[in-house]
């Protein structure tokens, strides 16, 4: 094993430097991962625009177990050389959230309230190697693993979390499946994950809406199984959905749009009586024109969601491994460790054009 580790450290607002780190001592209950690739999550961009101390970003992590402590090997069921995908969460394992399978909501890994997780924890927290934009990652005792078959290309394996989100939000929370019409607002990496999830669940009618600039993404949505796509800048989406559903409107509307707040009020128009709206795209602002009486008159359920469950990530990896869908077409850009700044800006719309899912290979 090499003597020093290279990692891309966020050192300011939209600033990254590559730094070297020592190989940490690995206690019996922890391990070390040789990172193969890390995907750039949509949430990395708002994180990159703020600065909360030096840290290594990147939490869609795929790699090989380089070292594993003897207690950790027993507890995790992994050995050196195993290929794994990690979840970003580092849950305590014993609180009521963890014990009921909702470990993503565990306080120990709540990044908004001082919890630790991969791709977010500052380097001042020993042993510093908490993010995927690094050659090696420290495997905390509470790491959550998924085995990755060797035949899956690394950049596709890095889609395990965004596709896991799609399955969680569309199927587990939204209830998509046979007999349902699902409308997905926003054809980015998360929206396309929702399309795949809806298709795999046997959803009767899948509609995806986006902007004129999303033309290629909407085309990919159709390849993944969307029945209709709507360019909201060229068509009246409410009229179009009325026409497609013969006036019924959609059973489930999933808002994964990252633009302004208008998709939320629009979702109330687009959903049918007794339908469900899933809010999964952050707006970072209040919603003007939000009129709660409409929820009552249409008996609408609105659910806020975040992240994925263990089973949704397992399901995502099975879908990727099956090669049933051309999932690799989502992988548009690869960058090396010296280009992490460009990778993040590409996802944020300030770098290269046409990005859907972007990966960083720390050995390039
Ligand atoms: Zn993420
Ligand atoms: Zn917990």
Short mmCIF file of C-alpha atoms and ligand atoms in Angstrom, two decimals:
data_model
loop_
_atom_site.label_atom_id
_atom_site.label_comp_id
_atom_site.label_asym_id
_atom_site.label_seq_id
_atom_site.Cartn_x
_atom_site.Cartn_y
_atom_site.Cartn_z
CA UNK A 1 0.00 0.00 0.00
CA UNK A 2 1.23 3.49 -0.81
CA UNK A 3 2.56 5.73 1.94
CA UNK A 4 0.35 8.79 1.51
CA UNK A 5 -3.28 9.31 0.58
CA UNK A 6 -4.44 12.01 -1.83
CA UNK A 7 -7.82 13.64 -1.22
CA UNK A 8 -9.70 16.67 -2.59
CA UNK A 9 -10.56 18.92 0.35
CA UNK A 10 -13.19 21.65 0.18
CA UNK A 11 -11.25 24.66 1.45
CA UNK A 12 -13.77 27.48 0.95
CA UNK A 13 -16.97 28.42 -0.86
CA UNK A 14 -16.65 26.69 -4.25
CA UNK A 15 -12.95 25.98 -3.59
CA UNK A 16 -11.07 22.70 -3.48
CA UNK A 17 -7.43 21.76 -2.98
CA UNK A 18 -5.82 18.34 -3.26
CA UNK A 19 -4.00 17.45 -0.04
CA UNK A 20 -2.05 14.48 1.27
CA UNK A 21 -2.97 12.55 4.39
CA UNK A 22 -1.25 9.81 6.36
CA UNK A 23 -2.70 6.34 6.28
CA UNK A 24 -4.66 6.15 9.54
CA UNK A 25 -4.30 3.41 12.14
CA UNK A 26 -7.32 1.16 11.86
CA UNK A 27 -8.80 -0.03 15.16
CA UNK A 28 -10.37 -3.49 15.54
CA UNK A 29 -13.90 -2.14 15.08
CA UNK A 30 -13.22 -0.07 11.92
CA UNK A 31 -11.76 -0.40 8.43
CA UNK A 32 -10.31 1.34 5.38
CA UNK A 33 -11.87 1.50 1.91
CA UNK A 34 -9.92 1.88 -1.33
CA UNK A 35 -12.29 4.20 -3.21
CA UNK A 36 -12.97 3.13 -6.78
CA UNK A 37 -15.36 5.92 -7.69
CA UNK A 38 -17.64 8.48 -6.01
CA UNK A 39 -20.75 9.94 -7.58
CA UNK A 40 -21.59 13.63 -7.25
CA UNK A 41 -24.97 13.95 -5.55
CA UNK A 42 -27.24 16.89 -6.39
CA UNK A 43 -26.97 17.87 -2.71
CA UNK A 44 -23.18 18.27 -3.02
CA UNK A 45 -23.74 21.52 -4.89
CA UNK A 46 -25.58 23.48 -2.17
CA UNK A 47 -23.01 22.05 0.28
CA UNK A 48 -20.16 23.27 -1.94
CA UNK A 49 -21.59 26.79 -2.11
CA UNK A 50 -21.29 27.11 1.69
CA UNK A 51 -18.15 26.68 3.74
CA UNK A 52 -18.32 24.99 7.13
CA UNK A 53 -14.69 24.05 7.63
CA UNK A 54 -12.34 21.91 5.52
CA UNK A 55 -13.91 18.62 4.54
CA UNK A 56 -13.81 15.94 1.87
CA UNK A 57 -17.15 15.83 0.03
CA UNK A 58 -18.54 12.85 -1.88
CA UNK A 59 -20.97 10.30 -0.46
CA UNK A 60 -22.03 8.03 -3.36
CA UNK A 61 -19.06 5.80 -2.65
CA UNK A 62 -18.03 2.51 -4.28
CA UNK A 63 -14.80 0.72 -3.47
CA UNK A 64 -12.88 -2.27 -2.18
CA UNK A 65 -12.29 -3.14 1.47
CA UNK A 66 -8.56 -2.49 1.91
CA UNK A 67 -8.31 -3.21 5.64
CA UNK A 68 -10.82 -4.43 8.15
CA UNK A 69 -10.44 -4.79 11.93
CA UNK A 70 -11.19 -8.23 13.36
CA UNK A 71 -14.34 -7.15 15.24
CA UNK A 72 -15.52 -5.09 12.26
CA UNK A 73 -15.13 -8.05 9.88
CA UNK A 74 -17.35 -10.14 12.14
CA UNK A 75 -19.95 -7.42 12.64
CA UNK A 76 -20.11 -6.23 9.04
CA UNK A 77 -19.82 -9.61 7.31
CA UNK A 78 -17.15 -8.33 4.91
CA UNK A 79 -13.53 -9.25 4.24
CA UNK A 80 -10.56 -7.55 2.62
CA UNK A 81 -11.00 -7.34 -1.16
CA UNK A 82 -14.82 -7.22 -1.08
CA UNK A 83 -16.42 -4.69 -3.40
CA UNK A 84 -19.02 -2.55 -1.66
CA UNK A 85 -21.21 0.52 -2.04
CA UNK A 86 -21.69 2.62 1.08
CA UNK A 87 -24.60 4.64 2.30
CA UNK A 88 -23.72 8.12 3.53
CA UNK A 89 -25.29 7.50 6.93
CA UNK A 90 -23.39 6.51 10.07
CA UNK A 91 -26.33 5.61 12.31
CA UNK A 92 -25.95 4.57 15.96
CA UNK A 93 -27.64 1.20 15.38
CA UNK A 94 -29.65 1.07 18.60
CA UNK A 95 -32.07 4.05 18.81
CA UNK A 96 -35.76 3.59 17.93
CA UNK A 97 -35.17 4.96 14.39
CA UNK A 98 -32.34 2.51 13.79
CA UNK A 99 -34.23 -0.41 15.33
CA UNK A 100 -37.26 0.25 13.11
CA UNK A 101 -35.21 0.33 9.90
CA UNK A 102 -35.35 4.11 9.46
CA UNK A 103 -31.70 4.63 10.30
CA UNK A 104 -31.39 7.55 7.87
CA UNK A 105 -33.34 9.57 10.47
CA UNK A 106 -31.02 8.61 13.38
CA UNK A 107 -29.74 11.67 15.32
CA UNK A 108 -26.16 10.33 15.25
CA UNK A 109 -26.07 10.85 11.47
CA UNK A 110 -28.25 13.98 11.21
CA UNK A 111 -25.96 16.39 9.37
CA UNK A 112 -28.14 19.39 10.22
CA UNK A 113 -27.72 18.80 13.95
CA UNK A 114 -24.09 17.89 14.46
CA UNK A 115 -24.32 14.23 13.43
CA UNK A 116 -21.55 12.63 11.37
CA UNK A 117 -21.87 11.09 7.93
CA UNK A 118 -19.74 10.42 4.87
CA UNK A 119 -19.13 13.37 2.56
CA UNK A 120 -19.98 15.98 5.15
CA UNK A 121 -17.87 15.60 8.31
CA UNK A 122 -14.95 18.08 8.68
CA UNK A 123 -11.35 16.84 8.52
CA UNK A 124 -10.81 18.12 12.07
CA UNK A 125 -12.77 15.04 13.18
CA UNK A 126 -10.14 12.23 13.32
CA UNK A 127 -9.06 10.49 11.14
CA UNK A 128 -10.17 13.12 8.55
CA UNK A 129 -10.95 10.68 5.71
CA UNK A 130 -14.75 11.04 5.72
CA UNK A 131 -15.46 11.72 2.05
CA UNK A 132 -15.44 9.88 -1.26
CA UNK A 133 -13.31 12.37 -3.22
CA UNK A 134 -10.26 10.65 -1.79
CA UNK A 135 -8.20 7.58 -2.60
CA UNK A 136 -9.07 5.99 0.73
CA UNK A 137 -11.97 6.39 3.15
CA UNK A 138 -12.06 5.59 6.86
CA UNK A 139 -14.74 3.00 7.57
CA UNK A 140 -16.40 4.06 10.81
CA UNK A 141 -17.78 1.20 12.96
CA UNK A 142 -21.34 2.26 12.05
CA UNK A 143 -20.82 2.17 8.26
CA UNK A 144 -23.66 0.72 6.17
CA UNK A 145 -22.54 -1.62 3.37
CA UNK A 146 -24.04 -3.13 0.24
CA UNK A 147 -22.15 -5.79 -1.73
CA UNK A 148 -21.52 -4.86 -5.37
CA UNK A 149 -21.15 -7.61 -8.02
CA UNK A 150 -17.90 -7.41 -10.02
CA UNK A 151 -19.62 -7.15 -13.41
CA UNK A 152 -21.24 -3.76 -12.66
CA UNK A 153 -19.19 -0.84 -14.10
CA UNK A 154 -18.05 1.39 -11.21
CA UNK A 155 -19.79 4.51 -12.53
CA UNK A 156 -23.10 2.60 -12.67
CA UNK A 157 -22.60 1.20 -9.17
CA UNK A 158 -22.28 4.84 -8.03
CA UNK A 159 -25.95 5.25 -9.00
CA UNK A 160 -27.02 2.95 -6.15
CA UNK A 161 -27.98 5.86 -3.89
CA UNK A 162 -29.79 8.13 -6.41
CA UNK A 163 -31.66 5.11 -7.79
CA UNK A 164 -32.33 3.95 -4.21
CA UNK A 165 -33.88 7.38 -3.59
CA UNK A 166 -36.08 6.94 -6.66
CA UNK A 167 -37.32 3.57 -5.38
CA UNK A 168 -37.88 4.91 -1.87
CA UNK A 169 -39.81 8.00 -2.94
CA UNK A 170 -41.77 6.60 -5.89
CA UNK A 171 -42.63 3.10 -4.75
CA UNK A 172 -42.15 2.81 -0.96
CA UNK A 173 -43.51 6.28 -0.10
CA UNK A 174 -45.54 7.17 -3.20
CA UNK A 175 -47.16 3.77 -3.80
CA UNK A 176 -46.45 3.62 -7.56
CA UNK A 177 -47.37 0.34 -9.26
CA UNK A 178 -50.03 -1.33 -11.42
CA UNK A 179 -53.09 0.83 -12.08
CA UNK A 180 -51.34 4.07 -11.13
CA UNK A 181 -50.39 7.21 -13.03
CA UNK A 182 -47.20 8.84 -11.77
CA UNK A 183 -46.10 12.33 -12.74
CA UNK A 184 -42.45 13.21 -12.08
CA UNK A 185 -41.52 16.91 -12.08
CA UNK A 186 -37.83 17.30 -12.93
CA UNK A 187 -35.83 14.89 -15.14
CA UNK A 188 -32.44 15.15 -13.38
CA UNK A 189 -30.58 12.20 -11.82
CA UNK A 190 -33.22 11.84 -9.08
CA UNK A 191 -36.17 12.22 -11.46
CA UNK A 192 -34.73 9.62 -13.83
CA UNK A 193 -34.22 7.32 -10.84
CA UNK A 194 -37.93 7.79 -10.09
CA UNK A 195 -38.81 6.87 -13.70
CA UNK A 196 -36.82 3.61 -13.46
CA UNK A 197 -38.38 2.82 -10.10
CA UNK A 198 -41.91 3.48 -11.38
CA UNK A 199 -41.32 1.37 -14.49
CA UNK A 200 -39.84 -1.55 -12.56
CA UNK A 201 -42.82 -1.45 -10.16
CA UNK A 202 -45.23 -1.93 -13.09
CA UNK A 203 -46.75 1.57 -13.07
CA UNK A 204 -49.37 1.93 -15.84
CA UNK A 205 -48.61 5.50 -16.91
CA UNK A 206 -45.43 7.51 -16.28
CA UNK A 207 -45.33 11.21 -17.17
CA UNK A 208 -42.19 13.35 -16.79
CA UNK A 209 -42.08 17.14 -17.01
CA UNK A 210 -39.09 19.41 -17.53
CA UNK A 211 -37.80 22.54 -19.21
CA UNK A 212 -36.84 23.06 -22.87
CA UNK A 213 -33.18 22.78 -21.80
CA UNK A 214 -33.93 19.29 -20.43
CA UNK A 215 -34.58 17.89 -23.94
CA UNK A 216 -31.94 15.11 -23.71
CA UNK A 217 -32.98 14.17 -20.20
CA UNK A 218 -36.61 13.90 -21.27
CA UNK A 219 -35.51 11.67 -24.17
CA UNK A 220 -33.66 9.44 -21.71
CA UNK A 221 -36.79 9.36 -19.51
CA UNK A 222 -38.68 7.90 -22.49
CA UNK A 223 -35.92 5.31 -23.02
CA UNK A 224 -36.30 4.35 -19.36
CA UNK A 225 -40.02 3.79 -19.85
CA UNK A 226 -41.81 7.14 -19.49
CA UNK A 227 -45.02 7.10 -21.54
CA UNK A 228 -45.26 10.89 -21.92
CA UNK A 229 -42.87 13.80 -21.48
CA UNK A 230 -43.96 17.43 -21.19
CA UNK A 231 -41.90 20.54 -21.91
CA UNK A 232 -43.51 22.97 -19.45
CA UNK A 233 -42.15 25.98 -21.37
CA UNK A 234 -43.91 24.91 -24.56
CA UNK A 235 -47.03 23.15 -23.31
CA UNK A 236 -49.71 23.83 -20.69
CA UNK A 237 -48.88 21.02 -18.27
CA UNK A 238 -52.27 21.06 -16.50
CA UNK A 239 -54.16 20.76 -19.80
CA UNK A 240 -51.78 18.08 -21.05
CA UNK A 241 -52.13 15.93 -17.90
CA UNK A 242 -55.91 16.39 -18.04
CA UNK A 243 -55.86 15.09 -21.61
CA UNK A 244 -53.56 12.12 -20.84
CA UNK A 245 -55.56 11.06 -17.78
CA UNK A 246 -59.00 11.85 -19.28
CA UNK A 247 -59.59 14.48 -16.64
CA UNK A 248 -58.65 12.29 -13.65
CA UNK A 249 -55.16 13.76 -13.10
CA UNK A 250 -52.21 11.84 -11.56
CA UNK A 251 -52.41 9.43 -8.61
CA UNK A 252 -48.93 10.41 -7.50
CA UNK A 253 -46.97 13.59 -8.24
CA UNK A 254 -43.28 13.53 -7.34
CA UNK A 255 -41.57 16.91 -7.12
CA UNK A 256 -37.83 16.43 -7.62
CA UNK A 257 -37.40 19.77 -9.39
CA UNK A 258 -34.53 21.88 -8.11
CA UNK A 259 -35.74 25.17 -9.59
CA UNK A 260 -38.17 27.59 -7.98
CA UNK A 261 -41.11 26.84 -5.68
CA UNK A 262 -43.77 26.85 -8.43
CA UNK A 263 -43.73 23.05 -8.88
CA UNK A 264 -45.23 22.64 -5.40
CA UNK A 265 -48.36 24.72 -6.10
CA UNK A 266 -48.55 23.16 -9.55
CA UNK A 267 -48.46 19.65 -8.03
CA UNK A 268 -51.71 20.45 -6.19
CA UNK A 269 -53.36 21.11 -9.57
CA UNK A 270 -51.82 18.02 -11.18
CA UNK A 271 -52.76 15.44 -8.56
CA UNK A 272 -56.13 13.69 -8.54
CA UNK A 273 -58.68 13.65 -5.72
CA UNK A 274 -57.26 11.50 -2.87
CA UNK A 275 -53.88 11.55 -4.61
CA UNK A 276 -50.39 11.81 -3.09
CA UNK A 277 -47.73 14.47 -3.58
CA UNK A 278 -44.13 13.62 -2.70
CA UNK A 279 -41.89 16.61 -2.02
CA UNK A 280 -38.30 15.50 -2.64
CA UNK A 281 -36.63 18.58 -4.16
CA UNK A 282 -35.40 21.33 -1.84
CA UNK A 283 -36.64 24.85 -2.66
CA UNK A 284 -34.62 26.75 -0.01
CA UNK A 285 -37.53 29.22 0.33
CA UNK A 286 -41.20 29.58 1.29
CA UNK A 287 -43.89 28.70 -1.25
CA UNK A 288 -45.87 31.74 -2.45
CA UNK A 289 -49.52 31.04 -3.29
CA UNK A 290 -49.67 27.87 -1.19
CA UNK A 291 -53.37 27.54 -0.38
CA UNK A 292 -54.03 24.72 2.09
CA UNK A 293 -57.81 24.69 1.50
CA UNK A 294 -57.09 22.97 -1.82
CA UNK A 295 -55.54 20.04 0.04
CA UNK A 296 -58.79 19.66 1.96
CA UNK A 297 -61.11 20.01 -1.00
CA UNK A 298 -59.19 17.37 -2.98
CA UNK A 299 -58.29 15.24 0.10
CA UNK A 300 -54.62 15.30 -0.92
CA UNK A 301 -51.76 13.72 1.03
CA UNK A 302 -48.45 15.60 0.89
CA UNK A 303 -45.33 13.79 2.10
CA UNK A 304 -41.86 15.20 2.59
CA UNK A 305 -39.12 12.63 2.04
CA UNK A 306 -35.35 12.37 2.16
CA UNK A 307 -32.87 9.64 1.43
CA UNK A 308 -33.21 5.90 1.06
CA UNK A 309 -33.86 2.80 3.12
CA UNK A 310 -31.53 -0.21 3.17
CA UNK A 311 -33.91 -2.26 1.04
CA UNK A 312 -34.30 0.47 -1.61
CA UNK A 313 -30.51 0.58 -2.12
CA UNK A 314 -30.34 -3.24 -2.33
CA UNK A 315 -33.14 -3.12 -4.90
CA UNK A 316 -31.30 -0.39 -6.84
CA UNK A 317 -28.15 -2.52 -7.05
CA UNK A 318 -30.21 -5.50 -8.24
CA UNK A 319 -31.73 -3.31 -10.97
CA UNK A 320 -28.31 -2.03 -12.05
CA UNK A 321 -26.86 -5.58 -12.01
CA UNK A 322 -29.73 -6.90 -14.16
CA UNK A 323 -28.74 -4.68 -17.14
CA UNK A 324 -32.47 -4.55 -17.95
CA UNK A 325 -32.38 -0.77 -18.47
CA UNK A 326 -29.71 1.36 -20.22
CA UNK A 327 -28.84 2.90 -16.84
CA UNK A 328 -25.28 3.65 -17.98
CA UNK A 329 -26.66 6.42 -20.20
CA UNK A 330 -27.13 8.48 -17.05
CA UNK A 331 -23.34 8.48 -16.52
CA UNK A 332 -22.38 11.53 -18.56
CA UNK A 333 -19.13 12.80 -17.01
CA UNK A 334 -16.06 11.37 -15.22
CA UNK A 335 -13.45 13.52 -13.53
CA UNK A 336 -10.15 12.90 -11.74
CA UNK A 337 -9.16 14.00 -8.25
CA UNK A 338 -7.63 17.25 -9.56
CA UNK A 339 -10.95 18.09 -11.21
CA UNK A 340 -13.31 17.76 -8.24
CA UNK A 341 -14.07 21.50 -8.42
CA UNK A 342 -15.07 21.10 -12.07
CA UNK A 343 -17.12 17.98 -11.25
CA UNK A 344 -19.10 19.86 -8.59
CA UNK A 345 -19.59 22.90 -10.82
CA UNK A 346 -20.76 20.66 -13.66
CA UNK A 347 -23.51 19.29 -11.40
CA UNK A 348 -24.30 22.84 -10.27
CA UNK A 349 -24.70 24.12 -13.85
CA UNK A 350 -21.48 26.18 -13.80
CA UNK A 351 -19.19 23.66 -15.49
CA UNK A 352 -19.53 21.36 -18.46
CA UNK A 353 -22.91 21.07 -20.14
CA UNK A 354 -25.30 18.14 -20.42
CA UNK A 355 -24.59 16.53 -17.04
CA UNK A 356 -26.93 13.94 -15.58
CA UNK A 357 -24.74 11.87 -13.27
CA UNK A 358 -21.10 12.76 -12.66
CA UNK A 359 -18.43 10.60 -11.03
CA UNK A 360 -14.98 11.23 -9.59
CA UNK A 361 -12.24 8.62 -9.95
CA UNK A 362 -9.62 9.44 -7.29
CA UNK A 363 -6.89 7.46 -9.10
CA UNK A 364 -7.14 9.53 -12.32
ZN1 LIG B 1 -26.83 12.30 -1.83
ZN1 LIG B 2 -29.80 5.43 15.75
#
